Coordinates of C-alpha atoms in Angstrom, one line a residue:
M1450 CA 0.0 0.0 0.0
I1451 CA 1.4 3.4 -1.0
D1452 CA 2.1 5.8 1.8
S1453 CA 0.1 9.0 1.5
S1454 CA 2.9 11.2 2.6
H1455 CA 5.2 9.6 0.0
L1456 CA 2.5 10.2 -2.7
A1457 CA 2.1 13.8 -1.7
A1458 CA 5.9 14.3 -1.8
R1459 CA 6.0 12.9 -5.3
S1460 CA 3.2 15.2 -6.4
R1461 CA 5.0 18.2 -5.0
S1462 CA 8.2 17.1 -6.8
L1463 CA 6.3 16.7 -10.1
A1464 CA 4.7 20.1 -9.7
L1465 CA 8.0 21.8 -8.9
H1466 CA 9.6 20.0 -12.0
L1467 CA 6.8 21.3 -14.2
L1468 CA 7.1 24.8 -12.8
S1469 CA 10.9 24.7 -13.4
R1470 CA 10.3 23.9 -17.1
L1471 CA 7.6 26.5 -17.5
K1472 CA 9.1 29.8 -18.7
L1473 CA 7.6 33.2 -19.0
R1474 CA 7.3 32.9 -22.7
H1475 CA 4.8 30.1 -22.3
L1476 CA 2.4 32.6 -20.8
A1477 CA 2.1 34.5 -24.1
W1478 CA -0.9 32.6 -25.5
P1479 CA -2.8 32.3 -22.2
L1480 CA -2.5 36.0 -21.6
F1481 CA -3.6 36.7 -25.2
A1482 CA -6.6 34.4 -24.8
L1483 CA -7.5 36.0 -21.5
A1484 CA -7.3 39.6 -23.0
F1485 CA -9.3 38.6 -26.1
W1486 CA -12.0 36.9 -24.0
Y1487 CA -12.3 40.0 -21.9
Y1488 CA -12.6 42.2 -25.0
L1489 CA -15.3 40.0 -26.5
S1490 CA -17.3 40.0 -23.3
V1491 CA -17.2 43.8 -23.0
Y1492 CA -17.1 45.1 -26.6
G1493 CA -18.2 42.1 -28.8
L1494 CA -16.5 41.0 -32.0
P1495 CA -14.2 43.5 -33.5
Y1496 CA -15.1 44.7 -37.0
A1497 CA -13.2 47.9 -37.5
N1498 CA -10.0 47.5 -39.6
D1499 CA -7.7 49.0 -37.0
V1500 CA -9.1 46.9 -34.2
V1501 CA -8.8 43.7 -36.2
F1502 CA -5.2 44.6 -37.1
L1503 CA -4.3 45.2 -33.5
W1504 CA -5.6 41.8 -32.4
L1505 CA -3.9 40.1 -35.3
M1506 CA -0.6 41.8 -34.4
A1507 CA -1.1 40.8 -30.7
A1508 CA -1.6 37.2 -31.8
L1509 CA 1.5 37.2 -34.0
I1510 CA 3.5 38.8 -31.1
A1511 CA 2.2 36.1 -28.8
A1512 CA 3.2 33.4 -31.3
S1513 CA 6.7 34.9 -31.7
V1514 CA 7.2 35.2 -27.9
H1515 CA 5.9 31.7 -27.3
S1516 CA 8.3 30.2 -29.9
G1517 CA 11.3 31.7 -28.1
G1518 CA 12.4 34.2 -30.7
R1519 CA 14.0 37.2 -29.0
R1520 CA 13.3 39.6 -31.8
G1521 CA 10.2 38.0 -33.4
W1522 CA 7.9 40.7 -32.0
L1523 CA 10.1 43.4 -33.5
H1524 CA 9.6 41.8 -36.9
V1525 CA 5.8 41.9 -36.3
L1526 CA 5.9 45.6 -35.6
R1527 CA 8.2 46.2 -38.6
D1528 CA 5.9 44.4 -41.0
W1529 CA 2.5 45.2 -39.7
V1530 CA 2.5 48.7 -38.2
P1531 CA 3.1 50.3 -41.7
V1532 CA 0.3 48.2 -43.1
M1533 CA -2.1 49.2 -40.3
A1534 CA -1.1 52.9 -40.9
V1535 CA -1.9 52.6 -44.6
V1536 CA -5.3 50.9 -44.0
W1537 CA -6.2 53.4 -41.3
A1538 CA -5.3 56.3 -43.6
Y1539 CA -7.5 54.8 -46.3
S1540 CA -10.4 54.4 -43.9
L1541 CA -10.1 58.1 -42.9
L1542 CA -9.7 59.3 -46.5
R1543 CA -12.7 57.1 -47.5
G1544 CA -14.8 59.1 -45.0
Y1545 CA -13.7 62.4 -46.5
G1546 CA -14.4 61.0 -49.9
A1547 CA -18.1 61.2 -49.1
H1548 CA -18.0 65.0 -49.5
T1549 CA -17.2 65.3 -53.2
P1550 CA -18.4 68.5 -55.0
W1551 CA -20.3 66.3 -57.5
P1552 CA -23.5 64.4 -56.6
P1553 CA -23.6 60.6 -56.3
H1554 CA -24.8 58.6 -59.2
Y1555 CA -27.7 56.1 -59.1
A1556 CA -29.4 56.1 -62.5
P1557 CA -26.8 54.1 -64.5
Q1558 CA -26.6 51.4 -61.9
I1559 CA -30.4 51.1 -61.7
A1560 CA -30.7 51.0 -65.5
F1561 CA -28.1 48.4 -65.9
D1562 CA -29.6 46.2 -63.2
E1563 CA -33.1 46.6 -64.6
V1564 CA -31.9 45.3 -67.9
L1565 CA -30.5 42.2 -66.2
G1566 CA -33.6 41.9 -64.1
F1567 CA -36.0 42.3 -67.1
G1568 CA -37.5 45.6 -65.9
E1569 CA -36.7 45.3 -62.2
T1570 CA -33.5 45.2 -60.1
W1571 CA -32.5 41.8 -58.8
T1572 CA -32.4 43.3 -55.3
V1573 CA -36.1 44.0 -55.4
R1574 CA -36.9 40.6 -57.0
L1575 CA -34.8 38.6 -54.5
Q1576 CA -36.3 40.4 -51.5
E1577 CA -39.8 39.9 -52.8
W1578 CA -39.1 36.1 -53.2
L1579 CA -36.9 35.4 -50.2
Y1580 CA -37.0 38.1 -47.5
H1581 CA -39.5 37.8 -44.6
P1582 CA -39.2 40.8 -42.2
G1583 CA -39.2 39.8 -38.6
D1584 CA -38.8 36.1 -39.5
P1585 CA -35.1 35.5 -40.6
Q1586 CA -34.5 32.3 -42.6
W1587 CA -31.4 30.1 -42.6
Y1588 CA -30.1 31.9 -45.7
D1589 CA -30.4 35.2 -43.9
Y1590 CA -28.0 34.1 -41.2
A1591 CA -25.7 32.6 -43.9
A1592 CA -25.7 36.0 -45.7
V1593 CA -24.7 37.6 -42.4
A1594 CA -21.7 35.2 -42.0
V1595 CA -20.6 35.8 -45.6
Y1596 CA -20.9 39.5 -45.3
M1597 CA -19.0 39.7 -42.0
S1598 CA -16.2 37.6 -43.4
H1599 CA -15.2 40.7 -45.4
F1600 CA -13.8 42.2 -42.2
F1601 CA -11.6 39.2 -41.3
A1602 CA -10.7 37.1 -44.4
V1603 CA -8.0 39.2 -46.0
F1604 CA -6.3 40.0 -42.6
V1605 CA -6.3 36.4 -41.5
I1606 CA -4.8 35.3 -44.8
L1607 CA -2.1 37.9 -44.4
A1608 CA -1.3 36.7 -40.9
V1609 CA -1.0 33.1 -42.1
L1610 CA 1.2 34.0 -45.0
W1611 CA 3.4 36.2 -42.8
K1612 CA 4.1 33.2 -40.6
R1613 CA 4.6 30.7 -43.4
D1614 CA 5.9 32.5 -46.5
H1615 CA 7.0 36.1 -46.2
A1616 CA 7.5 36.5 -49.9
R1617 CA 3.9 35.4 -50.5
F1618 CA 2.8 37.7 -47.7
R1619 CA 4.3 40.7 -49.5
H1620 CA 2.8 39.6 -52.8
F1621 CA -0.7 39.2 -51.4
L1622 CA -0.3 42.5 -49.5
G1623 CA 0.5 44.2 -52.8
C1624 CA -2.7 42.9 -54.4
Y1625 CA -4.7 44.0 -51.4
L1626 CA -3.3 47.5 -51.3
A1627 CA -3.5 48.0 -55.0
M1628 CA -7.2 47.0 -55.0
T1629 CA -7.9 49.3 -52.0
A1630 CA -6.2 52.2 -53.7
I1631 CA -8.1 51.8 -57.0
G1632 CA -11.3 51.5 -55.0
F1633 CA -10.7 54.7 -53.1
A1634 CA -9.9 56.6 -56.3
T1635 CA -13.1 55.4 -57.9
Y1636 CA -15.1 56.4 -54.8
V1637 CA -13.9 60.0 -55.2
L1638 CA -14.3 60.2 -59.0
Y1639 CA -17.6 58.3 -59.1
P1640 CA -19.6 58.4 -55.9
A1641 CA -22.5 56.0 -56.2
D1642 CA -25.6 55.2 -54.2
P1643 CA -26.1 51.6 -53.0
P1644 CA -29.6 50.0 -53.5
W1645 CA -30.8 50.7 -50.0
L1646 CA -29.9 54.4 -50.2
A1647 CA -31.4 54.7 -53.7
G1648 CA -34.6 53.2 -52.4
L1649 CA -34.6 55.5 -49.4
E1650 CA -34.3 58.4 -51.8
H1651 CA -37.2 57.1 -53.9
H1652 CA -35.2 56.4 -57.0
M1653 CA -36.3 52.8 -56.9
P1654 CA -38.7 50.7 -54.7
A1655 CA -37.7 50.6 -51.0
V1656 CA -35.6 47.7 -49.9
D1657 CA -34.2 46.5 -46.6
R1658 CA -30.6 46.1 -45.5
V1659 CA -31.0 42.5 -44.6
V1660 CA -27.6 42.0 -42.8
N1661 CA -28.1 45.0 -40.7
T1662 CA -31.6 44.0 -39.7
V1663 CA -30.8 40.4 -38.9
L1664 CA -27.8 41.5 -36.8
N1665 CA -29.8 43.9 -34.8
D1666 CA -32.7 41.5 -34.4
S1667 CA -30.4 38.7 -33.3
G1668 CA -29.2 40.5 -30.2
L1669 CA -25.8 41.6 -31.7
P1670 CA -26.1 45.4 -31.5
R1671 CA -22.3 45.9 -31.4
A1672 CA -22.0 44.1 -34.7
G1673 CA -24.8 46.3 -36.2
T1674 CA -22.9 49.5 -35.3
I1675 CA -20.7 49.0 -38.4
F1676 CA -23.7 50.2 -40.4
E1677 CA -24.2 53.4 -38.4
N1678 CA -23.8 56.7 -40.1
G1679 CA -22.1 59.9 -38.9
S1680 CA -18.7 58.3 -38.3
K1681 CA -15.6 60.0 -39.8
F1682 CA -15.0 56.7 -41.5
A1683 CA -18.5 56.4 -43.0
N1684 CA -19.2 56.8 -46.7
D1685 CA -22.6 55.7 -47.8
V1686 CA -21.9 56.5 -51.5
A1687 CA -18.8 54.3 -51.7
A1688 CA -20.6 51.6 -53.7
M1689 CA -18.7 51.6 -57.0
P1690 CA -16.7 49.3 -57.1
S1691 CA -17.8 46.9 -54.4
L1692 CA -14.8 46.0 -52.3
H1693 CA -16.9 43.4 -50.5
A1694 CA -17.0 41.7 -53.9
A1695 CA -13.5 42.6 -55.0
Y1696 CA -11.6 41.1 -52.1
P1697 CA -13.0 37.6 -52.5
M1698 CA -12.1 37.8 -56.1
V1699 CA -8.6 38.9 -55.3
I1700 CA -8.3 35.9 -52.9
A1701 CA -9.6 33.5 -55.6
L1702 CA -7.3 34.9 -58.3
F1703 CA -4.2 34.9 -56.1
F1704 CA -4.5 31.3 -54.9
W1705 CA -6.1 29.7 -57.9
P1706 CA -2.9 28.8 -59.9
G1707 CA -1.5 26.6 -57.1
A1708 CA -4.8 25.3 -55.7
G1709 CA -6.2 21.8 -55.9
R1710 CA -9.7 20.9 -57.0
K1711 CA -11.3 21.1 -53.5
L1712 CA -9.7 24.5 -52.8
R1713 CA -10.7 25.8 -56.2
V1714 CA -14.4 25.0 -55.4
L1715 CA -14.1 27.1 -52.3
L1716 CA -12.3 29.9 -54.1
A1717 CA -15.0 30.0 -56.7
A1718 CA -17.9 29.7 -54.2
Y1719 CA -16.7 32.6 -52.0
P1720 CA -17.1 35.4 -54.6
L1721 CA -20.4 34.0 -55.8
A1722 CA -21.8 33.7 -52.2
M1723 CA -20.6 37.3 -51.5
A1724 CA -22.2 38.6 -54.7
F1725 CA -25.5 37.0 -53.8
T1726 CA -25.3 38.4 -50.3
L1727 CA -24.6 41.9 -51.5
V1728 CA -27.4 42.0 -54.1
Y1729 CA -30.0 40.3 -51.9
G1730 CA -29.0 42.4 -48.9
A1731 CA -29.4 45.7 -50.8
E1732 CA -25.7 46.6 -50.3
H1733 CA -24.7 46.8 -53.9
F1734 CA -26.0 46.7 -57.4
I1735 CA -24.8 44.0 -59.8
I1736 CA -22.8 46.5 -61.8
D1737 CA -20.9 47.4 -58.6
I1738 CA -19.9 43.7 -58.2
L1739 CA -18.9 43.3 -61.8
V1740 CA -16.7 46.4 -61.7
G1741 CA -15.2 45.2 -58.5
W1742 CA -14.4 41.8 -60.1
A1743 CA -12.8 43.5 -63.1
F1744 CA -10.7 45.8 -60.9
A1745 CA -9.6 42.7 -58.9
W1746 CA -8.5 40.9 -62.0
A1747 CA -6.6 44.0 -63.3
M1748 CA -4.8 44.7 -59.9
V1749 CA -3.8 41.0 -59.4
T1750 CA -2.5 40.8 -62.9
L1751 CA -0.5 44.0 -62.5
V1752 CA 1.0 43.0 -59.2
N1753 CA 1.8 39.5 -60.5
R1754 CA 3.7 41.0 -63.4
F1755 CA 5.6 43.3 -61.1
V1756 CA 6.5 40.5 -58.8
A1757 CA 7.6 38.3 -61.8
R1758 CA 9.8 41.0 -63.2
R1759 CA 11.5 41.6 -59.9
A1760 CA 12.1 37.9 -59.4
A1761 CA 13.5 37.6 -63.0
A1762 CA 15.8 40.6 -62.4
R1763 CA 17.0 39.1 -59.1
A1764 CA 17.7 35.8 -60.7
L1765 CA 19.7 37.5 -63.4
E1766 CA 21.8 39.3 -60.9
E1767 CA 22.5 36.1 -59.0
A1768 CA 23.4 34.4 -62.2
V1769 CA 25.8 37.2 -63.3
E1770 CA 27.7 37.5 -60.0
P1771 CA 29.1 34.0 -59.9
A1772 CA 29.9 34.1 -63.6
A1773 CA 32.2 37.2 -63.0
G1774 CA 34.3 35.1 -60.6
P1775 CA 36.5 36.4 -57.8
A1776 CA 38.9 39.2 -58.6
V1777 CA 42.5 38.0 -59.5
P1778 CA 45.2 39.9 -57.5
V1779 CA 47.8 41.6 -59.7
G1780 CA 51.6 41.5 -59.0

């Protein structure tokens, strides 16, 4: 029979052994999880770009500290702080872009969509067929999930690429920033009403913002605040092109060449699901989505060519240097 005092002594010895092996760096992930849980309980899910960036940076710093790298967190700050600054500046400028000297457009988008819808926009048709105010269906909740993925997908992909393949991280980041820049320029040059605003101004039949309504009715008011107006980042006439549609297409085009069959199914389904969500939810006209897809193809193609030329030039430099050989001393 085992002596209880001996068993207690062995337990204390094992506990001391585990504590001796535990280092401060092992607390990185638990501390991050505790902080994130507290934030979720108080503020809800983060949707603002700058807040999402901060939490991603915190996760990457926690991973770097946990792995034991002494300067890993410095690399996180080096690579991500400039990105966050650019995105924050874009968000601020996007808000100022709502105050252009020329009025927003709505007639061309409505006319184009009415041609595709045989006399009525597809937003109106889909809501007449599918939408039941006060009684959300399963596809309404699916639309909410797809719509909200816009605020996470690109940044999560950037974080994964940063950890696994830094060259691909910079490549994908270039595609994202190029798409964001061309989107902002178009917002300034061509302010455009989304369907819900055009309906509110009586340019077309009134439609509901499905995602906003479902979020508020589901008891997630913090999530619904991303639709509130009056913020310095708000721009209700930034509908052309649809960045909600463009970013999924950027993801699809970027990963398509090296993707397998199953992944390609997901890459193709994501832009289509987002397009349906945006039209059904009255967030964008079909023409907004098509222009967003066209811009995405153009920006990814340009960045791919730039990256390929830089890689070719670097390979040429590396091939020329060995061919030159070491310098031969004279005398």
